[in-house]
Amino acid sequence: MGSALFYHLTRSAPEMLLPMLVGKSLAAGWRVELRGTQLPALERLDESLWQGEGFLPHGLAGGPHDALQPVLLTTGGQGGVNAASCLMAVHGADVSAEECLKLERTCILFDGNDPQALDHARAQWRLLKQGGVEAQYWSEEGGRWERKQ
């Protein structure tokens, strides 16, 4: 049974945390679906993943090699193509409890400075918990990540 980790971003953008999370997921032997809500935002993430330190093999959904991508950037309805074990949701992308329970891990990153993003994350938390998903909350504190109870 998978778990959901909520990352409350207060000092940095998803582009800063994603390379570390994606790298750890790949090191665990997992394929990753990185789900967003709009293509322009995913294109920016795609560009930032190519420019970071290290090599994080990935691609935008819709190409001829989607099933082979270790990390596939998707929008709604494009998931499942690369047999991901880990789902990372950004920019308010929805995740169902059924999805979480089938995966090794789900990471939900949200902007703590945006009231709408906070409300959406809280709703996601309630939905996943009601669906039987074990959830953890991580907060960005002084440049470090701390698990909160």
mmCIF file of N, CA and C in Angstrom:
data_model
loop_
_atom_site.group_PDB
_atom_site.id
_atom_site.type_symbol
_atom_site.label_atom_id
_atom_site.label_comp_id
_atom_site.label_asym_id
_atom_site.label_seq_id
_atom_site.Cartn_x
_atom_site.Cartn_y
_atom_site.Cartn_z
ATOM 1 N N MET A 1 0.844 -1.182 0.000
ATOM 2 C CA MET A 1 0.000 0.000 0.000
ATOM 3 C C MET A 1 0.879 1.231 0.000
ATOM 4 N N GLY A 2 0.611 2.158 -0.866
ATOM 5 C CA GLY A 2 1.413 3.358 -0.990
ATOM 6 C C GLY A 2 1.056 4.422 0.032
ATOM 7 N N SER A 3 1.930 5.383 0.118
ATOM 8 C CA SER A 3 1.706 6.508 1.025
ATOM 9 C C SER A 3 1.782 7.803 0.225
ATOM 10 N N ALA A 4 1.204 8.851 0.803
ATOM 11 C CA ALA A 4 1.243 10.170 0.174
ATOM 12 C C ALA A 4 2.051 11.105 1.057
ATOM 13 N N LEU A 5 3.021 11.781 0.464
ATOM 14 C CA LEU A 5 3.828 12.770 1.167
ATOM 15 C C LEU A 5 3.479 14.141 0.615
ATOM 16 N N PHE A 6 3.004 15.010 1.489
ATOM 17 C CA PHE A 6 2.635 16.367 1.108
ATOM 18 C C PHE A 6 3.811 17.292 1.427
ATOM 19 N N TYR A 7 4.274 18.044 0.445
ATOM 20 C CA TYR A 7 5.393 18.965 0.618
ATOM 21 C C TYR A 7 4.879 20.400 0.527
ATOM 22 N N HIS A 8 4.886 21.077 1.668
ATOM 23 C CA HIS A 8 4.405 22.450 1.798
ATOM 24 C C HIS A 8 5.559 23.403 1.463
ATOM 25 N N LEU A 9 5.570 23.911 0.249
ATOM 26 C CA LEU A 9 6.635 24.797 -0.230
ATOM 27 C C LEU A 9 6.371 26.222 0.244
ATOM 28 N N THR A 10 7.320 26.792 0.976
ATOM 29 C CA THR A 10 7.169 28.170 1.437
ATOM 30 C C THR A 10 8.320 29.057 0.983
ATOM 31 N N ARG A 11 9.443 28.465 0.648
ATOM 32 C CA ARG A 11 10.627 29.244 0.292
ATOM 33 C C ARG A 11 11.132 28.963 -1.122
ATOM 34 N N SER A 12 10.664 27.905 -1.721
ATOM 35 C CA SER A 12 11.183 27.546 -3.032
ATOM 36 C C SER A 12 10.066 27.049 -3.936
ATOM 37 N N ALA A 13 10.359 27.003 -5.212
ATOM 38 C CA ALA A 13 9.422 26.513 -6.221
ATOM 39 C C ALA A 13 9.604 25.009 -6.392
ATOM 40 N N PRO A 14 8.616 24.331 -6.970
ATOM 41 C CA PRO A 14 8.761 22.890 -7.203
ATOM 42 C C PRO A 14 10.036 22.525 -7.959
ATOM 43 N N GLU A 15 10.475 23.406 -8.844
ATOM 44 C CA GLU A 15 11.683 23.134 -9.629
ATOM 45 C C GLU A 15 12.917 22.916 -8.753
ATOM 46 N N MET A 16 12.892 23.450 -7.547
ATOM 47 C CA MET A 16 14.027 23.305 -6.641
ATOM 48 C C MET A 16 14.006 21.953 -5.927
ATOM 49 N N LEU A 17 12.834 21.445 -5.577
ATOM 50 C CA LEU A 17 12.699 20.196 -4.835
ATOM 51 C C LEU A 17 12.606 18.975 -5.738
ATOM 52 N N LEU A 18 12.013 19.123 -6.896
ATOM 53 C CA LEU A 18 11.766 17.977 -7.766
ATOM 54 C C LEU A 18 13.019 17.194 -8.152
ATOM 55 N N PRO A 19 14.132 17.840 -8.495
ATOM 56 C CA PRO A 19 15.307 17.032 -8.855
ATOM 57 C C PRO A 19 15.735 16.073 -7.741
ATOM 58 N N MET A 20 15.658 16.518 -6.491
ATOM 59 C CA MET A 20 16.027 15.649 -5.383
ATOM 60 C C MET A 20 15.030 14.498 -5.247
ATOM 61 N N LEU A 21 13.721 14.807 -5.289
ATOM 62 C CA LEU A 21 12.707 13.763 -5.149
ATOM 63 C C LEU A 21 12.750 12.773 -6.314
ATOM 64 N N VAL A 22 12.887 13.282 -7.522
ATOM 65 C CA VAL A 22 12.968 12.416 -8.697
ATOM 66 C C VAL A 22 14.224 11.546 -8.614
ATOM 67 N N GLY A 23 15.338 12.142 -8.239
ATOM 68 C CA GLY A 23 16.583 11.382 -8.118
ATOM 69 C C GLY A 23 16.471 10.252 -7.104
ATOM 70 N N LYS A 24 15.856 10.515 -5.957
ATOM 71 C CA LYS A 24 15.669 9.473 -4.937
ATOM 72 C C LYS A 24 14.742 8.369 -5.444
ATOM 73 N N SER A 25 13.718 8.755 -6.176
ATOM 74 C CA SER A 25 12.784 7.767 -6.720
ATOM 75 C C SER A 25 13.475 6.871 -7.744
ATOM 76 N N LEU A 26 14.247 7.470 -8.622
ATOM 77 C CA LEU A 26 14.978 6.678 -9.613
ATOM 78 C C LEU A 26 15.995 5.761 -8.934
ATOM 79 N N ALA A 27 16.659 6.255 -7.888
ATOM 80 C CA ALA A 27 17.626 5.438 -7.147
ATOM 81 C C ALA A 27 16.946 4.249 -6.479
ATOM 82 N N ALA A 28 15.664 4.399 -6.121
ATOM 83 C CA ALA A 28 14.904 3.298 -5.520
ATOM 84 C C ALA A 28 14.429 2.300 -6.584
ATOM 85 N N GLY A 29 14.692 2.618 -7.857
ATOM 86 C CA GLY A 29 14.284 1.735 -8.938
ATOM 87 C C GLY A 29 12.871 1.975 -9.439
ATOM 88 N N TRP A 30 12.300 3.112 -9.073
ATOM 89 C CA TRP A 30 10.929 3.436 -9.465
ATOM 90 C C TRP A 30 10.899 4.270 -10.735
ATOM 91 N N ARG A 31 9.882 4.052 -11.540
ATOM 92 C CA ARG A 31 9.540 4.981 -12.616
ATOM 93 C C ARG A 31 8.627 6.032 -12.010
ATOM 94 N N VAL A 32 8.635 7.223 -12.581
ATOM 95 C CA VAL A 32 7.903 8.349 -11.999
ATOM 96 C C VAL A 32 6.973 8.964 -13.035
ATOM 97 N N GLU A 33 5.757 9.263 -12.592
ATOM 98 C CA GLU A 33 4.876 10.131 -13.360
ATOM 99 C C GLU A 33 4.876 11.470 -12.650
ATOM 100 N N LEU A 34 5.247 12.531 -13.341
ATOM 101 C CA LEU A 34 5.222 13.895 -12.811
ATOM 102 C C LEU A 34 4.017 14.573 -13.438
ATOM 103 N N ARG A 35 2.955 14.745 -12.643
ATOM 104 C CA ARG A 35 1.667 15.222 -13.154
ATOM 105 C C ARG A 35 1.449 16.695 -12.822
ATOM 106 N N GLY A 36 1.146 17.459 -13.847
ATOM 107 C CA GLY A 36 0.779 18.859 -13.690
ATOM 108 C C GLY A 36 -0.617 19.074 -14.240
ATOM 109 N N THR A 37 -0.985 20.331 -14.367
ATOM 110 C CA THR A 37 -2.331 20.641 -14.845
ATOM 111 C C THR A 37 -2.343 21.318 -16.210
ATOM 112 N N GLN A 38 -1.223 21.961 -16.574
ATOM 113 C CA GLN A 38 -1.193 22.683 -17.846
ATOM 114 C C GLN A 38 0.145 22.458 -18.538
ATOM 115 N N LEU A 39 0.073 22.284 -19.834
ATOM 116 C CA LEU A 39 1.263 21.995 -20.625
ATOM 117 C C LEU A 39 2.352 23.066 -20.510
ATOM 118 N N PRO A 40 2.043 24.372 -20.572
ATOM 119 C CA PRO A 40 3.129 25.363 -20.463
ATOM 120 C C PRO A 40 3.947 25.224 -19.167
ATOM 121 N N ALA A 41 3.274 24.940 -18.058
ATOM 122 C CA ALA A 41 3.987 24.768 -16.793
ATOM 123 C C ALA A 41 4.845 23.503 -16.826
ATOM 124 N N LEU A 42 4.344 22.440 -17.439
ATOM 125 C CA LEU A 42 5.141 21.212 -17.570
ATOM 126 C C LEU A 42 6.340 21.421 -18.487
ATOM 127 N N GLU A 43 6.165 22.224 -19.516
ATOM 128 C CA GLU A 43 7.291 22.522 -20.411
ATOM 129 C C GLU A 43 8.397 23.259 -19.657
ATOM 130 N N ARG A 44 8.012 24.160 -18.738
ATOM 131 C CA ARG A 44 9.015 24.856 -17.915
ATOM 132 C C ARG A 44 9.720 23.862 -16.980
ATOM 133 N N LEU A 45 8.961 22.935 -16.400
ATOM 134 C CA LEU A 45 9.569 21.906 -15.550
ATOM 135 C C LEU A 45 10.508 21.028 -16.364
ATOM 136 N N ASP A 46 10.084 20.673 -17.556
ATOM 137 C CA ASP A 46 10.914 19.868 -18.452
ATOM 138 C C ASP A 46 12.254 20.548 -18.687
ATOM 139 N N GLU A 47 12.199 21.823 -18.987
ATOM 140 C CA GLU A 47 13.431 22.594 -19.232
ATOM 141 C C GLU A 47 14.310 22.653 -17.982
ATOM 142 N N SER A 48 13.703 22.882 -16.827
ATOM 143 C CA SER A 48 14.496 22.996 -15.598
ATOM 144 C C SER A 48 15.122 21.658 -15.218
ATOM 145 N N LEU A 49 14.453 20.532 -15.498
ATOM 146 C CA LEU A 49 15.034 19.226 -15.180
ATOM 147 C C LEU A 49 16.258 18.922 -16.053
ATOM 148 N N TRP A 50 16.280 19.443 -17.282
ATOM 149 C CA TRP A 50 17.442 19.237 -18.139
ATOM 150 C C TRP A 50 18.616 20.105 -17.700
ATOM 151 N N GLN A 51 18.350 21.234 -17.056
ATOM 152 C CA GLN A 51 19.419 22.171 -16.728
ATOM 153 C C GLN A 51 20.041 21.947 -15.361
ATOM 154 N N GLY A 52 19.463 21.098 -14.536
ATOM 155 C CA GLY A 52 19.990 20.879 -13.187
ATOM 156 C C GLY A 52 21.249 20.045 -13.186
ATOM 157 N N GLU A 53 21.817 19.888 -11.994
ATOM 158 C CA GLU A 53 23.003 19.046 -11.842
ATOM 159 C C GLU A 53 22.593 17.589 -11.959
ATOM 160 N N GLY A 54 23.461 16.779 -12.517
ATOM 161 C CA GLY A 54 23.139 15.364 -12.681
ATOM 162 C C GLY A 54 22.239 15.154 -13.888
ATOM 163 N N PHE A 55 21.944 13.907 -14.153
ATOM 164 C CA PHE A 55 21.128 13.574 -15.316
ATOM 165 C C PHE A 55 19.851 12.905 -14.829
ATOM 166 N N LEU A 56 18.724 13.498 -15.129
ATOM 167 C CA LEU A 56 17.424 12.940 -14.781
ATOM 168 C C LEU A 56 16.671 12.650 -16.082
ATOM 169 N N PRO A 57 16.746 11.418 -16.574
ATOM 170 C CA PRO A 57 16.099 11.089 -17.845
ATOM 171 C C PRO A 57 14.587 11.238 -17.739
ATOM 172 N N HIS A 58 14.014 11.987 -18.665
ATOM 173 C CA HIS A 58 12.583 12.257 -18.617
ATOM 174 C C HIS A 58 12.092 12.715 -19.976
ATOM 175 N N GLY A 59 10.786 12.786 -20.109
ATOM 176 C CA GLY A 59 10.191 13.299 -21.328
ATOM 177 C C GLY A 59 8.768 13.762 -21.086
ATOM 178 N N LEU A 60 8.289 14.616 -21.973
ATOM 179 C CA LEU A 60 6.901 15.080 -21.943
ATOM 180 C C LEU A 60 6.011 14.028 -22.593
ATOM 181 N N ALA A 61 4.862 13.759 -21.996
ATOM 182 C CA ALA A 61 3.922 12.789 -22.551
ATOM 183 C C ALA A 61 3.483 13.219 -23.944
ATOM 184 N N GLY A 62 3.218 12.235 -24.754
ATOM 185 C CA GLY A 62 2.766 12.504 -26.114
ATOM 186 C C GLY A 62 3.795 12.128 -27.156
ATOM 187 N N GLY A 63 4.950 11.664 -26.727
ATOM 188 C CA GLY A 63 5.996 11.266 -27.661
ATOM 189 C C GLY A 63 5.931 9.775 -27.964
ATOM 190 N N PRO A 64 6.726 9.339 -28.926
ATOM 191 C CA PRO A 64 6.688 7.925 -29.333
ATOM 192 C C PRO A 64 7.298 6.973 -28.293
ATOM 193 N N HIS A 65 8.042 7.501 -27.326
ATOM 194 C CA HIS A 65 8.730 6.631 -26.365
ATOM 195 C C HIS A 65 8.214 6.799 -24.934
ATOM 196 N N ASP A 66 6.972 7.215 -24.784
ATOM 197 C CA ASP A 66 6.416 7.464 -23.452
ATOM 198 C C ASP A 66 6.548 6.256 -22.529
ATOM 199 N N ALA A 67 6.287 5.070 -23.033
ATOM 200 C CA ALA A 67 6.322 3.864 -22.202
ATOM 201 C C ALA A 67 7.722 3.559 -21.684
ATOM 202 N N LEU A 68 8.748 4.081 -22.346
ATOM 203 C CA LEU A 68 10.135 3.823 -21.953
ATOM 204 C C LEU A 68 10.699 4.878 -21.011
ATOM 205 N N GLN A 69 9.978 5.977 -20.817
ATOM 206 C CA GLN A 69 10.506 7.094 -20.024
ATOM 207 C C GLN A 69 10.569 6.735 -18.530
ATOM 208 N N PRO A 70 11.732 6.875 -17.907
ATOM 209 C CA PRO A 70 11.825 6.674 -16.456
ATOM 210 C C PRO A 70 11.005 7.721 -15.697
ATOM 211 N N VAL A 71 10.920 8.937 -16.254
ATOM 212 C CA VAL A 71 10.117 10.022 -15.679
ATOM 213 C C VAL A 71 9.301 10.616 -16.820
ATOM 214 N N LEU A 72 7.972 10.566 -16.667
ATOM 215 C CA LEU A 72 7.088 11.069 -17.711
ATOM 216 C C LEU A 72 6.264 12.216 -17.156
ATOM 217 N N LEU A 73 6.373 13.381 -17.794
ATOM 218 C CA LEU A 73 5.621 14.573 -17.395
ATOM 219 C C LEU A 73 4.272 14.535 -18.088
ATOM 220 N N THR A 74 3.187 14.548 -17.296
ATOM 221 C CA THR A 74 1.847 14.365 -17.838
ATOM 222 C C THR A 74 0.882 15.443 -17.345
ATOM 223 N N THR A 75 -0.251 15.509 -18.021
ATOM 224 C CA THR A 75 -1.412 16.244 -17.517
ATOM 225 C C THR A 75 -2.502 15.197 -17.332
ATOM 226 N N GLY A 76 -3.645 15.589 -16.843
ATOM 227 C CA GLY A 76 -4.731 14.653 -16.585
ATOM 228 C C GLY A 76 -5.032 13.752 -17.766
ATOM 229 N N GLY A 77 -5.258 12.479 -17.486
ATOM 230 C CA GLY A 77 -5.621 11.521 -18.516
ATOM 231 C C GLY A 77 -4.469 10.914 -19.284
ATOM 232 N N GLN A 78 -3.228 11.308 -18.995
ATOM 233 C CA GLN A 78 -2.083 10.768 -19.717
ATOM 234 C C GLN A 78 -1.282 9.773 -18.870
ATOM 235 N N GLY A 79 -1.703 9.524 -17.656
ATOM 236 C CA GLY A 79 -0.945 8.696 -16.728
ATOM 237 C C GLY A 79 -1.002 7.219 -17.049
ATOM 238 N N GLY A 80 -0.151 6.464 -16.365
ATOM 239 C CA GLY A 80 -0.124 5.022 -16.506
ATOM 240 C C GLY A 80 0.679 4.502 -17.674
ATOM 241 N N VAL A 81 1.127 5.372 -18.530
ATOM 242 C CA VAL A 81 1.816 4.945 -19.752
ATOM 243 C C VAL A 81 3.183 4.346 -19.463
ATOM 244 N N ASN A 82 3.913 4.894 -18.495
ATOM 245 C CA ASN A 82 5.284 4.420 -18.239
ATOM 246 C C ASN A 82 5.363 3.486 -17.032
ATOM 247 N N ALA A 83 4.230 2.951 -16.585
ATOM 248 C CA ALA A 83 4.187 2.002 -15.464
ATOM 249 C C ALA A 83 4.890 2.568 -14.231
ATOM 250 N N ALA A 84 4.541 3.796 -13.862
ATOM 251 C CA ALA A 84 5.178 4.479 -12.730
ATOM 252 C C ALA A 84 4.843 3.795 -11.405
ATOM 253 N N SER A 85 5.822 3.797 -10.505
ATOM 254 C CA SER A 85 5.638 3.354 -9.120
ATOM 255 C C SER A 85 5.463 4.539 -8.197
ATOM 256 N N CYS A 86 5.825 5.728 -8.705
ATOM 257 C CA CYS A 86 5.758 6.951 -7.914
ATOM 258 C C CYS A 86 5.083 8.039 -8.751
ATOM 259 N N LEU A 87 4.145 8.724 -8.121
ATOM 260 C CA LEU A 87 3.455 9.838 -8.762
ATOM 261 C C LEU A 87 3.805 11.111 -8.017
ATOM 262 N N MET A 88 4.218 12.131 -8.742
ATOM 263 C CA MET A 88 4.483 13.442 -8.158
ATOM 264 C C MET A 88 3.517 14.429 -8.791
ATOM 265 N N ALA A 89 2.707 15.072 -7.935
ATOM 266 C CA ALA A 89 1.695 16.011 -8.414
ATOM 267 C C ALA A 89 2.118 17.433 -8.065
ATOM 268 N N VAL A 90 2.058 18.319 -9.057
ATOM 269 C CA VAL A 90 2.408 19.726 -8.868
ATOM 270 C C VAL A 90 1.299 20.596 -9.441
ATOM 271 N N HIS A 91 1.306 21.864 -9.032
ATOM 272 C CA HIS A 91 0.395 22.872 -9.582
ATOM 273 C C HIS A 91 -1.076 22.490 -9.425
ATOM 274 N N GLY A 92 -1.407 21.780 -8.356
ATOM 275 C CA GLY A 92 -2.803 21.455 -8.079
ATOM 276 C C GLY A 92 -3.355 20.275 -8.850
ATOM 277 N N ALA A 93 -2.488 19.428 -9.404
ATOM 278 C CA ALA A 93 -2.965 18.244 -10.118
ATOM 279 C C ALA A 93 -3.655 17.303 -9.129
ATOM 280 N N ASP A 94 -4.787 16.773 -9.532
ATOM 281 C CA ASP A 94 -5.555 15.882 -8.671
ATOM 282 C C ASP A 94 -4.973 14.474 -8.655
ATOM 283 N N VAL A 95 -5.127 13.838 -7.499
ATOM 284 C CA VAL A 95 -4.691 12.461 -7.290
ATOM 285 C C VAL A 95 -5.806 11.763 -6.523
ATOM 286 N N SER A 96 -6.170 10.561 -6.941
ATOM 287 C CA SER A 96 -7.219 9.830 -6.239
ATOM 288 C C SER A 96 -6.607 8.860 -5.228
ATOM 289 N N ALA A 97 -7.398 8.499 -4.247
ATOM 290 C CA ALA A 97 -6.953 7.524 -3.249
ATOM 291 C C ALA A 97 -6.660 6.184 -3.919
ATOM 292 N N GLU A 98 -7.465 5.805 -4.894
ATOM 293 C CA GLU A 98 -7.251 4.536 -5.601
ATOM 294 C C GLU A 98 -5.887 4.508 -6.275
ATOM 295 N N GLU A 99 -5.492 5.616 -6.879
ATOM 296 C CA GLU A 99 -4.167 5.700 -7.498
ATOM 297 C C GLU A 99 -3.078 5.517 -6.458
ATOM 298 N N CYS A 100 -3.193 6.251 -5.361
ATOM 299 C CA CYS A 100 -2.170 6.207 -4.308
ATOM 300 C C CYS A 100 -1.975 4.799 -3.778
ATOM 301 N N LEU A 101 -3.068 4.099 -3.573
ATOM 302 C CA LEU A 101 -2.992 2.766 -2.986
ATOM 303 C C LEU A 101 -2.309 1.756 -3.906
ATOM 304 N N LYS A 102 -2.280 2.036 -5.203
ATOM 305 C CA LYS A 102 -1.630 1.148 -6.169
ATOM 306 C C LYS A 102 -0.144 1.448 -6.345
ATOM 307 N N LEU A 103 0.303 2.604 -5.859
ATOM 308 C CA LEU A 103 1.676 3.055 -6.074
ATOM 309 C C LEU A 103 2.537 2.834 -4.845
ATOM 310 N N GLU A 104 3.834 2.873 -5.031
ATOM 311 C CA GLU A 104 4.760 2.838 -3.904
ATOM 312 C C GLU A 104 4.694 4.144 -3.118
ATOM 313 N N ARG A 105 4.623 5.249 -3.845
ATOM 314 C CA ARG A 105 4.634 6.558 -3.200
ATOM 315 C C ARG A 105 3.963 7.587 -4.093
ATOM 316 N N THR A 106 3.327 8.559 -3.434
ATOM 317 C CA THR A 106 2.771 9.730 -4.098
ATOM 318 C C THR A 106 3.317 10.958 -3.388
ATOM 319 N N CYS A 107 3.820 11.913 -4.139
ATOM 320 C CA CYS A 107 4.323 13.169 -3.575
ATOM 321 C C CYS A 107 3.467 14.306 -4.123
ATOM 322 N N ILE A 108 2.943 15.106 -3.218
ATOM 323 C CA ILE A 108 2.116 16.238 -3.615
ATOM 324 C C ILE A 108 2.822 17.507 -3.160
ATOM 325 N N LEU A 109 3.250 18.311 -4.114
ATOM 326 C CA LEU A 109 3.966 19.550 -3.825
ATOM 327 C C LEU A 109 3.012 20.713 -4.016
ATOM 328 N N PHE A 110 2.958 21.613 -3.026
ATOM 329 C CA PHE A 110 2.041 22.747 -3.157
ATOM 330 C C PHE A 110 2.659 24.010 -2.592
ATOM 331 N N ASP A 111 2.250 25.131 -3.163
ATOM 332 C CA ASP A 111 2.757 26.450 -2.813
ATOM 333 C C ASP A 111 2.052 26.944 -1.556
ATOM 334 N N GLY A 112 2.770 26.994 -0.460
ATOM 335 C CA GLY A 112 2.211 27.427 0.809
ATOM 336 C C GLY A 112 1.898 28.907 0.877
ATOM 337 N N ASN A 113 2.316 29.674 -0.110
ATOM 338 C CA ASN A 113 2.037 31.114 -0.138
ATOM 339 C C ASN A 113 0.804 31.448 -0.981
ATOM 340 N N ASP A 114 0.173 30.433 -1.547
ATOM 341 C CA ASP A 114 -0.997 30.607 -2.399
ATOM 342 C C ASP A 114 -2.215 30.020 -1.678
ATOM 343 N N PRO A 115 -3.166 30.873 -1.257
ATOM 344 C CA PRO A 115 -4.336 30.378 -0.517
ATOM 345 C C PRO A 115 -5.131 29.301 -1.258
ATOM 346 N N GLN A 116 -5.257 29.422 -2.582
ATOM 347 C CA GLN A 116 -5.979 28.405 -3.352
ATOM 348 C C GLN A 116 -5.229 27.081 -3.349
ATOM 349 N N ALA A 117 -3.908 27.133 -3.459
ATOM 350 C CA ALA A 117 -3.109 25.910 -3.428
ATOM 351 C C ALA A 117 -3.208 25.240 -2.061
ATOM 352 N N LEU A 118 -3.209 26.052 -0.995
ATOM 353 C CA LEU A 118 -3.375 25.501 0.356
ATOM 354 C C LEU A 118 -4.729 24.814 0.502
ATOM 355 N N ASP A 119 -5.775 25.455 0.047
ATOM 356 C CA ASP A 119 -7.114 24.866 0.133
ATOM 357 C C ASP A 119 -7.186 23.560 -0.653
ATOM 358 N N HIS A 120 -6.595 23.554 -1.827
ATOM 359 C CA HIS A 120 -6.604 22.342 -2.655
ATOM 360 C C HIS A 120 -5.827 21.223 -1.961
ATOM 361 N N ALA A 121 -4.672 21.539 -1.393
ATOM 362 C CA ALA A 121 -3.877 20.518 -0.697
ATOM 363 C C ALA A 121 -4.636 19.970 0.510
ATOM 364 N N ARG A 122 -5.306 20.829 1.243
ATOM 365 C CA ARG A 122 -6.096 20.369 2.390
ATOM 366 C C ARG A 122 -7.224 19.433 1.938
ATOM 367 N N ALA A 123 -7.867 19.774 0.844
ATOM 368 C CA ALA A 123 -8.932 18.922 0.309
ATOM 369 C C ALA A 123 -8.363 17.580 -0.149
ATOM 370 N N GLN A 124 -7.186 17.611 -0.786
ATOM 371 C CA GLN A 124 -6.525 16.374 -1.223
ATOM 372 C C GLN A 124 -6.187 15.510 -0.014
ATOM 373 N N TRP A 125 -5.658 16.131 1.045
ATOM 374 C CA TRP A 125 -5.315 15.416 2.271
ATOM 375 C C TRP A 125 -6.544 14.673 2.807
ATOM 376 N N ARG A 126 -7.651 15.403 2.936
ATOM 377 C CA ARG A 126 -8.879 14.792 3.470
ATOM 378 C C ARG A 126 -9.354 13.645 2.572
ATOM 379 N N LEU A 127 -9.359 13.857 1.273
ATOM 380 C CA LEU A 127 -9.802 12.846 0.319
ATOM 381 C C LEU A 127 -8.947 11.584 0.419
ATOM 382 N N LEU A 128 -7.632 11.766 0.461
ATOM 383 C CA LEU A 128 -6.746 10.608 0.513
ATOM 384 C C LEU A 128 -6.859 9.870 1.838
ATOM 385 N N LYS A 129 -6.904 10.609 2.934
ATOM 386 C CA LYS A 129 -7.047 9.983 4.253
ATOM 387 C C LYS A 129 -8.361 9.201 4.333
ATOM 388 N N GLN A 130 -9.451 9.786 3.824
ATOM 389 C CA GLN A 130 -10.744 9.094 3.830
ATOM 390 C C GLN A 130 -10.703 7.830 2.976
ATOM 391 N N GLY A 131 -9.837 7.831 1.967
ATOM 392 C CA GLY A 131 -9.697 6.678 1.081
ATOM 393 C C GLY A 131 -8.724 5.634 1.597
ATOM 394 N N GLY A 132 -8.212 5.821 2.811
ATOM 395 C CA GLY A 132 -7.333 4.826 3.417
ATOM 396 C C GLY A 132 -5.855 4.980 3.113
ATOM 397 N N VAL A 133 -5.461 6.119 2.600
ATOM 398 C CA VAL A 133 -4.056 6.363 2.262
ATOM 399 C C VAL A 133 -3.333 6.921 3.486
ATOM 400 N N GLU A 134 -2.167 6.359 3.787
ATOM 401 C CA GLU A 134 -1.318 6.909 4.849
ATOM 402 C C GLU A 134 -0.673 8.182 4.304
ATOM 403 N N ALA A 135 -0.836 9.293 5.025
ATOM 404 C CA ALA A 135 -0.320 10.574 4.543
ATOM 405 C C ALA A 135 0.658 11.173 5.545
ATOM 406 N N GLN A 136 1.671 11.838 5.013
ATOM 407 C CA GLN A 136 2.664 12.546 5.816
ATOM 408 C C GLN A 136 2.737 13.988 5.326
ATOM 409 N N TYR A 137 3.003 14.871 6.264
ATOM 410 C CA TYR A 137 3.109 16.299 5.949
ATOM 411 C C TYR A 137 4.540 16.744 6.208
ATOM 412 N N TRP A 138 5.159 17.331 5.200
ATOM 413 C CA TRP A 138 6.522 17.844 5.285
ATOM 414 C C TRP A 138 6.483 19.347 5.056
ATOM 415 N N SER A 139 7.190 20.083 5.909
ATOM 416 C CA SER A 139 7.210 21.535 5.822
ATOM 417 C C SER A 139 8.637 22.029 5.628
ATOM 418 N N GLU A 140 8.758 23.054 4.831
ATOM 419 C CA GLU A 140 10.044 23.693 4.540
ATOM 420 C C GLU A 140 10.341 24.673 5.671
ATOM 421 N N GLU A 141 11.333 24.339 6.486
ATOM 422 C CA GLU A 141 11.663 25.143 7.663
ATOM 423 C C GLU A 141 13.130 25.561 7.609
ATOM 424 N N GLY A 142 13.387 26.834 7.446
ATOM 425 C CA GLY A 142 14.753 27.343 7.476
ATOM 426 C C GLY A 142 15.698 26.661 6.498
ATOM 427 N N GLY A 143 15.202 26.335 5.319
ATOM 428 C CA GLY A 143 16.047 25.714 4.307
ATOM 429 C C GLY A 143 16.133 24.200 4.421
ATOM 430 N N ARG A 144 15.434 23.611 5.388
ATOM 431 C CA ARG A 144 15.427 22.152 5.569
ATOM 432 C C ARG A 144 13.988 21.648 5.518
ATOM 433 N N TRP A 145 13.840 20.363 5.263
ATOM 434 C CA TRP A 145 12.524 19.733 5.261
ATOM 435 C C TRP A 145 12.343 18.999 6.572
ATOM 436 N N GLU A 146 11.201 19.255 7.224
ATOM 437 C CA GLU A 146 10.889 18.602 8.498
ATOM 438 C C GLU A 146 9.527 17.936 8.394
ATOM 439 N N ARG A 147 9.472 16.682 8.866
ATOM 440 C CA ARG A 147 8.191 15.989 8.925
ATOM 441 C C ARG A 147 7.439 16.495 10.149
ATOM 442 N N LYS A 148 6.193 16.884 9.928
ATOM 443 C CA LYS A 148 5.349 17.412 11.010
ATOM 444 C C LYS A 148 4.319 16.356 11.385
ATOM 445 N N GLN A 149 3.915 16.373 12.611
ATOM 446 C CA GLN A 149 2.899 15.420 13.104
ATOM 447 C C GLN A 149 1.533 16.041 13.065
#
